[in-house]
Amino acid sequence: AQTVTQSQPEMSVQEAETVTLSCTYDTSESDYYLFWYKQPPSRQMILVIRQEAYKQQNATENRFSVNFQKAAKSFSLKISDSQLGDAAMYFCAYRRTRSNDMRFGAGTRLTVKP
Amino acid sequence: GAGVSQSPSNKVTEKGKDVELRCDPISGHTALYWYRQSLGQGLEFLIYFQGNSAPDKSGLPSDRFSAERTGGSVSTLTIQRTQQEDSAVYLCASSLGRREQFFGPGTRLTVL
């Protein structure tokens, strides 16, 4: 079974600084997608970034970037120049390419201090 | 266009009652998902609809849970004889095929 582990229940970062959220996953598949979703208090899940497993280049979206280590099955999210609006729950998720369901980690609550 | 919408936003019910949760996906999206998010937990996959294909019900936790999708659009998740452990946020998402999923705001269900 595929599982996703987020070992940091809570993280805190000073505004304008950089923070890295960890995620590891367990799979025997070679073809899959990895995602980071943000869930603010409004409960709306928002896709932050997506990585295809076959791509060696790490995905980047503005201030958000990932460190994808396929052999280590690690997929960390780096948030640069943190802003107050980045405060939210962050979920790492995994989906096999030909699968319907997405597996989510338990989440990391990020606090941004002014 | 509009995003995924869900109703009601909050639902409080008594143990043993049936509830229906509604999801309006983004127009044109062929795939629709239901997830459950218990307090402090990640999302748990419940059921998946894709076009006219038979739904993937592999995530439904018991036979008290069912869902349907009428006309390939609106979906209703029904929980019969609710139990306190059913209390959670129920999230719906839609996508165009197996591409990025867009989530609704969820329905918070509280079973007293």
PDB file of C-alpha atoms in Angstrom, chain A residues 16-108:
ATOM      1  CA  ALA A  16      10.372  36.806   4.933  1.00  0.00           C
ATOM      2  CA  GLU A  17      12.424  33.764   5.903  1.00  0.00           C
ATOM      3  CA  THR A  18      12.562  30.294   4.364  1.00  0.00           C
ATOM      4  CA  VAL A  19      10.994  27.114   5.673  1.00  0.00           C
ATOM      5  CA  THR A  20      11.106  23.515   4.466  1.00  0.00           C
ATOM      6  CA  LEU A  21       8.300  21.017   5.037  1.00  0.00           C
ATOM      7  CA  SER A  22       9.172  17.327   4.879  1.00  0.00           C
ATOM      8  CA  CYS A  23       7.337  14.484   3.196  1.00  0.00           C
ATOM      9  CA  THR A  24       8.266  10.884   2.577  1.00  0.00           C
ATOM     10  CA  TYR A  25       6.238   8.239   0.825  1.00  0.00           C
ATOM     11  CA  ASP A  26       6.277   4.532   0.330  1.00  0.00           C
ATOM     12  CA  THR A  27       5.611   2.968  -3.051  1.00  0.00           C
ATOM     13  CA  SER A  28       6.790   0.216  -5.339  1.00  0.00           C
ATOM     14  CA  GLU A  29       5.580   2.106  -8.398  1.00  0.00           C
ATOM     15  CA  SER A  30       7.865   4.009 -10.747  1.00  0.00           C
ATOM     16  CA  ASP A  31       5.249   6.195 -12.391  1.00  0.00           C
ATOM     17  CA  TYR A  32       3.325   8.552 -10.136  1.00  0.00           C
ATOM     18  CA  TYR A  33       2.561  12.134  -9.194  1.00  0.00           C
ATOM     19  CA  LEU A  34       3.351  14.026  -6.014  1.00  0.00           C
ATOM     20  CA  PHE A  35       1.538  17.111  -4.823  1.00  0.00           C
ATOM     21  CA  TRP A  36       1.605  19.738  -2.121  1.00  0.00           C
ATOM     22  CA  TYR A  37      -1.766  21.198  -1.186  1.00  0.00           C
ATOM     23  CA  LYS A  38      -2.423  24.161   1.089  1.00  0.00           C
ATOM     24  CA  GLN A  39      -5.524  24.286   3.283  1.00  0.00           C
ATOM     25  CA  PRO A  40      -6.174  27.660   4.959  1.00  0.00           C
ATOM     26  CA  PRO A  41      -8.813  28.047   7.697  1.00  0.00           C
ATOM     27  CA  SER A  42     -11.444  28.432   4.987  1.00  0.00           C
ATOM     28  CA  ARG A  43     -10.974  24.664   4.382  1.00  0.00           C
ATOM     29  CA  GLN A  44     -10.474  25.203   0.650  1.00  0.00           C
ATOM     30  CA  MET A  45      -7.719  22.892  -0.556  1.00  0.00           C
ATOM     31  CA  ILE A  46      -5.446  24.711  -2.991  1.00  0.00           C
ATOM     32  CA  LEU A  47      -2.840  23.026  -5.164  1.00  0.00           C
ATOM     33  CA  VAL A  48       0.570  24.562  -4.480  1.00  0.00           C
ATOM     34  CA  ILE A  49       2.838  22.475  -6.662  1.00  0.00           C
ATOM     35  CA  ARG A  50       2.945  19.199  -8.584  1.00  0.00           C
ATOM     36  CA  GLN A  51       5.812  16.898  -9.525  1.00  0.00           C
ATOM     37  CA  GLU A  52       5.784  14.067 -12.052  1.00  0.00           C
ATOM     38  CA  ALA A  53       7.995  11.205 -10.899  1.00  0.00           C
ATOM     39  CA  TYR A  54       9.573  10.757 -14.326  1.00  0.00           C
ATOM     40  CA  LYS A  55      10.883  14.322 -14.307  1.00  0.00           C
ATOM     41  CA  GLN A  56      14.283  14.779 -12.713  1.00  0.00           C
ATOM     42  CA  GLN A  57      13.968  18.542 -12.547  1.00  0.00           C
ATOM     43  CA  ASN A  58      12.434  19.848  -9.349  1.00  0.00           C
ATOM     44  CA  ALA A  59       9.155  21.734  -9.813  1.00  0.00           C
ATOM     45  CA  THR A  60       9.041  25.427  -8.954  1.00  0.00           C
ATOM     46  CA  GLU A  61       6.121  27.829  -8.616  1.00  0.00           C
ATOM     47  CA  ASN A  62       7.203  31.345  -7.688  1.00  0.00           C
ATOM     48  CA  ARG A  63       8.244  31.204  -4.005  1.00  0.00           C
ATOM     49  CA  PHE A  64       7.477  27.497  -3.736  1.00  0.00           C
ATOM     50  CA  SER A  65       9.884  24.787  -4.813  1.00  0.00           C
ATOM     51  CA  VAL A  66      10.342  21.123  -4.108  1.00  0.00           C
ATOM     52  CA  ASN A  67      13.311  18.864  -3.470  1.00  0.00           C
ATOM     53  CA  PHE A  68      12.315  15.572  -5.072  1.00  0.00           C
ATOM     54  CA  GLN A  69      14.590  12.671  -4.203  1.00  0.00           C
ATOM     55  CA  LYS A  70      13.091   9.672  -5.976  1.00  0.00           C
ATOM     56  CA  ALA A  71      15.507   7.067  -4.674  1.00  0.00           C
ATOM     57  CA  ALA A  72      14.981   8.253  -1.118  1.00  0.00           C
ATOM     58  CA  LYS A  73      11.222   8.648  -1.704  1.00  0.00           C
ATOM     59  CA  SER A  74      11.365  12.143  -0.319  1.00  0.00           C
ATOM     60  CA  PHE A  75       9.434  15.187  -1.487  1.00  0.00           C
ATOM     61  CA  SER A  76      10.034  18.309   0.598  1.00  0.00           C
ATOM     62  CA  LEU A  77       8.480  21.728   0.020  1.00  0.00           C
ATOM     63  CA  LYS A  78      10.523  24.887   0.398  1.00  0.00           C
ATOM     64  CA  ILE A  79       8.744  28.191   0.892  1.00  0.00           C
ATOM     65  CA  SER A  80      10.974  31.202   0.337  1.00  0.00           C
ATOM     66  CA  ASP A  81      10.294  34.746   1.541  1.00  0.00           C
ATOM     67  CA  SER A  82       7.430  33.490   3.725  1.00  0.00           C
ATOM     68  CA  GLN A  83       4.351  35.677   3.904  1.00  0.00           C
ATOM     69  CA  LEU A  84       1.593  35.885   6.481  1.00  0.00           C
ATOM     70  CA  GLY A  85      -0.805  34.460   3.907  1.00  0.00           C
ATOM     71  CA  ASP A  86       1.248  31.284   3.737  1.00  0.00           C
ATOM     72  CA  ALA A  87      -0.037  30.269   7.166  1.00  0.00           C
ATOM     73  CA  ALA A  88      -2.126  27.117   6.647  1.00  0.00           C
ATOM     74  CA  MET A  89      -2.137  23.336   6.824  1.00  0.00           C
ATOM     75  CA  TYR A  90       0.055  21.815   4.144  1.00  0.00           C
ATOM     76  CA  PHE A  91      -0.646  18.342   2.849  1.00  0.00           C
ATOM     77  CA  CYS A  92       1.654  16.168   0.810  1.00  0.00           C
ATOM     78  CA  ALA A  93      -0.144  13.778  -1.532  1.00  0.00           C
ATOM     79  CA  TYR A  94       0.705  10.874  -3.821  1.00  0.00           C
ATOM     80  CA  ARG A  95      -1.152   9.382  -6.737  1.00  0.00           C
ATOM     81  CA  ARG A  96      -0.194   6.556  -9.049  1.00  0.00           C
ATOM     82  CA  THR A  97      -0.438   7.635 -12.659  1.00  0.00           C
ATOM     83  CA  ARG A  98      -3.232   5.200 -13.487  1.00  0.00           C
ATOM     84  CA  SER A  99      -5.027   5.367 -10.173  1.00  0.00           C
ATOM     85  CA  ASN A 100      -8.142   7.212  -9.131  1.00  0.00           C
ATOM     86  CA  ASP A 101      -7.382   7.926  -5.528  1.00  0.00           C
ATOM     87  CA  MET A 102      -4.884  10.239  -3.981  1.00  0.00           C
ATOM     88  CA  ARG A 103      -3.135   9.386  -0.707  1.00  0.00           C
ATOM     89  CA  PHE A 104      -2.577  12.268   1.681  1.00  0.00           C
ATOM     90  CA  GLY A 105      -0.226  12.756   4.584  1.00  0.00           C
ATOM     91  CA  ALA A 106      -1.533  13.902   7.967  1.00  0.00           C
ATOM     92  CA  GLY A 107      -0.483  17.471   7.280  1.00  0.00           C
ATOM     93  CA  THR A 108       1.856  20.107   8.700  1.00  0.00           C
TER      94      THR A 108
END
